[in-house]
XYZ file of C-alpha atoms in Angstrom:
395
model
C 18.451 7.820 12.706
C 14.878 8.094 14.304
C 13.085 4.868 14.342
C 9.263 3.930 14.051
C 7.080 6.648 17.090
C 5.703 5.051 19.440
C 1.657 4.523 18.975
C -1.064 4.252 21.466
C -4.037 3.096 19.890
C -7.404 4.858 22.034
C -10.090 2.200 22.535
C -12.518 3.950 25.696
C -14.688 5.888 23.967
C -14.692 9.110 26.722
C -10.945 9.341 25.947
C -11.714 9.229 22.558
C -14.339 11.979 23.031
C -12.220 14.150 25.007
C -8.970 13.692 22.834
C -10.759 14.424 19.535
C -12.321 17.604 20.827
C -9.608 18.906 22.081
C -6.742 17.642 19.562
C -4.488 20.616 18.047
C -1.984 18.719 16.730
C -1.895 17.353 12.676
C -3.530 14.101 12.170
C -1.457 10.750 12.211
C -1.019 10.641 8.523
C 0.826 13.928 8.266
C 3.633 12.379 10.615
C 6.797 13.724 10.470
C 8.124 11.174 8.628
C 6.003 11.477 6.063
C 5.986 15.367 6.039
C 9.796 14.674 5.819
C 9.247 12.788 2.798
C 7.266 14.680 0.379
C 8.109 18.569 1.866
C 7.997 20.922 -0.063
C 5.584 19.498 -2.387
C 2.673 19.171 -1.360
C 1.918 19.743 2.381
C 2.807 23.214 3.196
C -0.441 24.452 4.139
C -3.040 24.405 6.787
C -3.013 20.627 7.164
C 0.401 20.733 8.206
C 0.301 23.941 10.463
C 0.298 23.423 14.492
C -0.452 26.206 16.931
C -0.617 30.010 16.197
C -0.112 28.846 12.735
C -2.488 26.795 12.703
C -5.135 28.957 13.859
C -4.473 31.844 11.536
C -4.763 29.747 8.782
C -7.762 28.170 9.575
C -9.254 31.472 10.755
C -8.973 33.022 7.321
C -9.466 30.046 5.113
C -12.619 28.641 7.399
C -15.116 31.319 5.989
C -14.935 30.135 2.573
C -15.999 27.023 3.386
C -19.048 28.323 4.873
C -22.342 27.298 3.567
C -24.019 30.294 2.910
C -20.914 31.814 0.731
C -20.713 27.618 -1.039
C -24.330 28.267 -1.970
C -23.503 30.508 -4.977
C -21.252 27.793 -6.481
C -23.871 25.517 -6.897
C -24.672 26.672 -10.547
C -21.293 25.720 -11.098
C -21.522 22.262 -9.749
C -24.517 21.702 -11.779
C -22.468 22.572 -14.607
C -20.067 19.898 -14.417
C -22.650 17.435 -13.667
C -24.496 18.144 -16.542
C -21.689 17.780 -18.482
C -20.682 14.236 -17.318
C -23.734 13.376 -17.543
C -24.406 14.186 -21.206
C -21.385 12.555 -21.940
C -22.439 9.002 -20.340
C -25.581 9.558 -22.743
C -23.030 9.898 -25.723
C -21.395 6.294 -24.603
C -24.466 4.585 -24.068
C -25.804 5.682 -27.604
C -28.908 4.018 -29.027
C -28.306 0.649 -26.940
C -30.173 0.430 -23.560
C -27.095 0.647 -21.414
C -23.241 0.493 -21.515
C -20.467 -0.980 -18.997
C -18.134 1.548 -17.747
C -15.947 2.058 -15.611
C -16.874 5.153 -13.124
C -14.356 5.601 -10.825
C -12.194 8.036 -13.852
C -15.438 9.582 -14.136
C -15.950 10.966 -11.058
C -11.954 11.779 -10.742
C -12.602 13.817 -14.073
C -15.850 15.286 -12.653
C -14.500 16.407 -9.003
C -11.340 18.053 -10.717
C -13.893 20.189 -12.858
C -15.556 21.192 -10.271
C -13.093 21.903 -8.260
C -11.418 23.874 -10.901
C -14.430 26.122 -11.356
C -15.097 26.862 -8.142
C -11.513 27.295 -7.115
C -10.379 29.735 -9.757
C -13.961 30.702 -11.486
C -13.463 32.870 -14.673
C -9.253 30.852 -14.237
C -11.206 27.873 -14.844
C -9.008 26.475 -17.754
C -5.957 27.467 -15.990
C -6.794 26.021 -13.399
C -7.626 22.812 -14.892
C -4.471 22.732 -16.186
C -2.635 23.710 -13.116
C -4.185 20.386 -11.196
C -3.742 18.464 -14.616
C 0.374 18.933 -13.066
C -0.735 18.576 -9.603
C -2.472 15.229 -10.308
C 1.292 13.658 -11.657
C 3.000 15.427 -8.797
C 0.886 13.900 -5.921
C 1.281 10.548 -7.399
C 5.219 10.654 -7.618
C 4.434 11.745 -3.752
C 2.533 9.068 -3.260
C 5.659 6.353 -4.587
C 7.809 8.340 -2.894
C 5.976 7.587 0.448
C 5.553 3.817 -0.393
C 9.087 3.722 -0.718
C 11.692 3.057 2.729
C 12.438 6.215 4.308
C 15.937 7.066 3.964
C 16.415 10.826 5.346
C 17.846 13.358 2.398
C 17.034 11.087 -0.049
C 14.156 13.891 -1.624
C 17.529 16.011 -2.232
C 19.059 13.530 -4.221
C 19.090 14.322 -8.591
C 17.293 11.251 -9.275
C 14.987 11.146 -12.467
C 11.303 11.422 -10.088
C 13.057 13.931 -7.425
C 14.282 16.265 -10.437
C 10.714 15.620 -12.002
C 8.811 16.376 -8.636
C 10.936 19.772 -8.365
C 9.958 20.980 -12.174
C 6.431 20.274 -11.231
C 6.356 22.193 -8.076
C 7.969 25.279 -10.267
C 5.944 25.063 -12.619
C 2.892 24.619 -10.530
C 4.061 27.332 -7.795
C 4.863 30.031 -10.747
C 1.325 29.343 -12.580
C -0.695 30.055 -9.372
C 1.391 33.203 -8.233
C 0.116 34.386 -11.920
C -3.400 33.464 -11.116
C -3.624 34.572 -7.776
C -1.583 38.279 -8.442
C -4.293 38.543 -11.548
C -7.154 38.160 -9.151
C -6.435 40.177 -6.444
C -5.282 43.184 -8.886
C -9.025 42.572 -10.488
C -10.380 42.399 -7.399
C -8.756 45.795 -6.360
C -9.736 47.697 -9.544
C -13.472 46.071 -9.537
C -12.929 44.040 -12.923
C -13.562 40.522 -10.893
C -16.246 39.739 -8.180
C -15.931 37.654 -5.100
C -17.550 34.380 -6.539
C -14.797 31.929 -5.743
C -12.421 30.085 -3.397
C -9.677 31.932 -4.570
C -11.533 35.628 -4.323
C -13.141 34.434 -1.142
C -9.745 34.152 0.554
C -7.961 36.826 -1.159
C -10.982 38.654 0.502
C -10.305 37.218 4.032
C -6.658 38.168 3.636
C -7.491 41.304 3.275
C -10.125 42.253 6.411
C -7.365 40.291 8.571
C -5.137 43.211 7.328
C -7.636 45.730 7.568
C -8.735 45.107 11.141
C -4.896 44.960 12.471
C -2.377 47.358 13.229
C -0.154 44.774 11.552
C -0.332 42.074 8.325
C -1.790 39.550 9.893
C -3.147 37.634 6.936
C -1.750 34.994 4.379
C 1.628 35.760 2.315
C 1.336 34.610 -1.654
C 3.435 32.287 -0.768
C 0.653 30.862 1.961
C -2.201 31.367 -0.389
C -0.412 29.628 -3.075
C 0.091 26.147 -1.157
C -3.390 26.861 0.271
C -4.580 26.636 -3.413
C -2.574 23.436 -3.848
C -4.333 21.927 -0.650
C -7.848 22.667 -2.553
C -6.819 19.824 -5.488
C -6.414 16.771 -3.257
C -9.013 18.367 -0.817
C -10.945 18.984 -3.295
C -11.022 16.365 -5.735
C -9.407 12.880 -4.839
C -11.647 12.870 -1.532
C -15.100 13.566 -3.150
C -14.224 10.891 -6.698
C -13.458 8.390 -3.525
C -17.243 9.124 -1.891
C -19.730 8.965 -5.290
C -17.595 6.231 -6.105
C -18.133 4.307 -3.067
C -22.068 5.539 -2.872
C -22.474 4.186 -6.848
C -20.670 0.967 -6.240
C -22.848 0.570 -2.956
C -26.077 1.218 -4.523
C -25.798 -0.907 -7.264
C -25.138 -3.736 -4.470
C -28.531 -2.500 -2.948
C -31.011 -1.668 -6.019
C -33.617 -1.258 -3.407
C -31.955 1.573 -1.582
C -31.082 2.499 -4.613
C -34.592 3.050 -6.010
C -35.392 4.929 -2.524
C -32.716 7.284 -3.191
C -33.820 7.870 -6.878
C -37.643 8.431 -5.472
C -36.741 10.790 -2.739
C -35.057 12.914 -5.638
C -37.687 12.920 -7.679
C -40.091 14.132 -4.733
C -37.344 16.559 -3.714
C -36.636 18.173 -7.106
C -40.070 17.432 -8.904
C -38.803 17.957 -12.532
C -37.017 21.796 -10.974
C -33.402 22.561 -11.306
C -31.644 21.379 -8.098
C -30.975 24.200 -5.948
C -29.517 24.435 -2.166
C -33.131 24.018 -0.996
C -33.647 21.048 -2.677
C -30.705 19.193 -2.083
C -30.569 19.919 2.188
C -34.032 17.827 1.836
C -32.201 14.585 0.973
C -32.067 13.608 4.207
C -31.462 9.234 3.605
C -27.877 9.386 2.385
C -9.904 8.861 31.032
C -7.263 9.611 32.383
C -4.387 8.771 30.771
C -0.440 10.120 30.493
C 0.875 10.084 27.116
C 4.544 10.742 26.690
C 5.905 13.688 24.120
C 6.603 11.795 20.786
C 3.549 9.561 20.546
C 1.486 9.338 18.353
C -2.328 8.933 19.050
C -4.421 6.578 16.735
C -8.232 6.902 16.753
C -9.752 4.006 15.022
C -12.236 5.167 13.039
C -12.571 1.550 11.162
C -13.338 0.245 14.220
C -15.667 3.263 16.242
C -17.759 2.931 12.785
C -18.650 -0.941 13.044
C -18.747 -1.018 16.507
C -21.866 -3.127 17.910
C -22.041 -1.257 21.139
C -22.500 2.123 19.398
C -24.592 0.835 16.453
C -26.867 -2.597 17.548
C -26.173 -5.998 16.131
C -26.914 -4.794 12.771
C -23.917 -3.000 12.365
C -22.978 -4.315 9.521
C -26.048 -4.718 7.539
C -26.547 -1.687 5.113
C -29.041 0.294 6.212
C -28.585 4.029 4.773
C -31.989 4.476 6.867
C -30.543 4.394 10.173
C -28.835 8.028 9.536
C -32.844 9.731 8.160
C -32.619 11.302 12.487
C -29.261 12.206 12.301
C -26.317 10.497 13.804
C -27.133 10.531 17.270
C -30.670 8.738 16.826
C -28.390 6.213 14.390
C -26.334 5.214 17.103
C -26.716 5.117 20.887
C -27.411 8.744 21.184
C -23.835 9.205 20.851
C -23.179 12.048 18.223
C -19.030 11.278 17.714
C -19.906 7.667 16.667
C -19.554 8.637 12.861
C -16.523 11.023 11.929
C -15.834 10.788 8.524
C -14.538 14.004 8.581
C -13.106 14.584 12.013
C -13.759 16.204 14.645
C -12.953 18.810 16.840
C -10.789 21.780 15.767
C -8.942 19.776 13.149
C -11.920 18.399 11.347
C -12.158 18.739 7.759
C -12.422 22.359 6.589
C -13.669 21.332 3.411
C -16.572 19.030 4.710
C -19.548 21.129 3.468
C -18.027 21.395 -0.046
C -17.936 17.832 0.083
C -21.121 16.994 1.071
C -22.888 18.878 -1.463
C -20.903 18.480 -4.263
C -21.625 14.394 -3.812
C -25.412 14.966 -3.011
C -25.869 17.169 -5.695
C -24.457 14.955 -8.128
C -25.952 11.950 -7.010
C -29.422 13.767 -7.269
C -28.776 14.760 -10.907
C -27.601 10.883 -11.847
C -30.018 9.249 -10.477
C -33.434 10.091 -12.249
C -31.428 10.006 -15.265
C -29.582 6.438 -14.845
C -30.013 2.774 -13.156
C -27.167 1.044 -12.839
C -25.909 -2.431 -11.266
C -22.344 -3.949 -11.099
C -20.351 -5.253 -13.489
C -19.745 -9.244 -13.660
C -15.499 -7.618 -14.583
C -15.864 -5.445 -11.512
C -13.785 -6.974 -8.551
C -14.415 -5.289 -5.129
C -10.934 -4.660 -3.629
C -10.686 -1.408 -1.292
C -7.433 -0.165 -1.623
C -6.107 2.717 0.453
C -3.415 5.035 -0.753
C -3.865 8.201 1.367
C -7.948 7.622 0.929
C -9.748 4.359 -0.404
C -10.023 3.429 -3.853
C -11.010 0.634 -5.777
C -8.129 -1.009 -6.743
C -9.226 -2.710 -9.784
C -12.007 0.353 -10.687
C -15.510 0.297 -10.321
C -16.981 -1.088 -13.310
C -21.011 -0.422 -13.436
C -23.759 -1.575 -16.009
C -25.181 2.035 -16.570
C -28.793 1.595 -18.121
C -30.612 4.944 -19.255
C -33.892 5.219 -17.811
């Protein structure tokens, strides 16, 4: 039976550099271990990939993250926002403000959008297809909090049989999605104004310009579409929900950010332009088998990179970018990677979160909760443990 890997944990920054840039290989937290745990649930796709693999997967899937072809989605964002958003007006009512609890919220909001600009005119389908995916990565999430014993995955118990059903079920409601599409797409009944259409699209000029079918099997676009749910949806929830609880810590930055939308937006519907103006928000021999830890914890509160004040909040140190942040040293912040692994889905992110911050803010105030209890939590990414209950006041 394999024990624990071995770890070496990179503290000189110029390794760190170098082995970021260069790293191929998975991150750390898709070990084999834990790849051994939950396969083939949830991780067969491009985050799991190494080599040749690897590379044609990310060379298809890459150019729908693009920001020019992301652009078009942004009605679709908006959408969602407003709709969350109209629906925090409902709970406050006629009373000046209402205590709520916004971590859900944002969860319900990032599956939405995700869901619309995954499967577009699918939308309900495929709302309903993460609804499953939701229960099936938390039974993956137990089962990796649970000691390893290799096989055990195989064995009938009540959560293996129920993770297996799920995957079916999941699996069979995507290969109908994703045959529907691409037969619209070939017959002109459906446009290119998705994820999904974007990469069936890609598959198809790989195929085109090759002697040979060189692009994604159903089978490989279906567990890509499963990677776009906790992509997708359980990384963004983590970020507004972070960025509300933070800002109602600082009401001064707080009232900065709402001011700079205002000035940005000026009473217009938020559009790409508008939202890329918010600008505040050595030598060494490592053995086969080990695996490489790159603290990011540590890079990001280190004093050396950042100044003394490195753990004051001050959103205003990032207005010149990161390098004029930090010691002119651009790989001090990663929060997505770096190098050929970073995160694909990075510019989704980013302006999903802006644009919904930018569309709550001249609309709502808010400030914490005496019931809210700050206790980070990680279970694959952080969350608030006990939720984030705000004081939302209407403004």
């Amino acid at each position: 039976m394999a024990g624990r890997p071995n770890k070496l944990l990179i503290g000189d920054m110029k390794e760190f550099v170098r082995l970021i840039t260069e790293a191929w290989s998975k991150p750390i937290n898709l070990s084999h271990q834990i790849v051994q745990r939950v396969d083939p649930f949830t991780l067969d796709n491009v985050q799991k990939y190494e080599g040749e693999d690897w590379a044609k997967h990310r060379r298809i899937i890459n150019p729908s993250f693009h920001l020019e072809k992301l652009k078009v989605m942004i009605p679709e964002f908006a959408t969602s926002c407003r709709n969350m958003i109209q629906q925090w007006n409902q709970m406050i009512g006629s009373q000046e403000s209402s205590e709520f609890d916004v971590w859900p919220q944002f969860q319900k909001l990032t599956a939405d959008v995700i869901s619309r600009a995954a499967f577009g005119s699918n939308y309900e389908e495929g709302k309903h297809i993460f609804h499953l995916q939701k229960e099936l990565i938390q039974l993956t999430l137990e089962a990796m909090q649970t000691l390893y014993i290799p096989g055990f995955r195989f064995v009938p118990t009540k959560k293996n049989k129920r993770r297996r059903r799920l995957n079916t079920e999941i699996t069979a409601m995507l290969r109908n999605v994703i045959e529907g599409k691409a037969n619209a797409l070939k017959t002109g009944k459906s446009r290119v104004d998705d994820l999904l259409g974007l990469l069936l699209q890609y598959c198809e000029n790989e195929n085109e310009s090759s002697t040979r079918s060189i692009g994604l099997t159903i089978e490989e676009v279906i567990e890509e579409c499963k990677a776009f749910y906790l992509a997708g949806q359980e990384t963004t929830s983590s970020l507004l929900t972070w960025t509300v609880v933070v800002l109602a810590m600082h009401p001064d930055w707080q009232e900065k950010a709402r001011q700079e939308v205002l000035q940005a937006c000026q009473n217009k519907e938020l559009d790409f332009e508008a939202i890329t103006h918010l600008k505040t928000i050595g030598e060494i021999s490592v053995p086969s088998g080990v695996d490489i830890i790159l603290p990011t914890l540590l890079v990001h509160h280190d004093p050396e990179l950042w100044g003394n004040d490195v753990d004051e909040f001050k959103p205003g140190r990032f207005s010149e970018g990161v390098s004029k942040a930090s010691n002119n040293d651009q790989l001090a912040f990663f929060p997505f990677g770096w190098g050929p692994r970073s995160c694909i889905g990075q510019n989704f992110a980013m302006l999903e979160a802006k644009l919904a911050l930018a569309m709550i803010l001249p609309n709502f105030s808010f400030q914490l909760s005496p019931s809210y209890s700050h206790a980070p939590h990680t279970v694959m990414i952080l969350q608030p443990q006990h939720g984030a209950q705000i004081i939302l006041h209407k403004l």
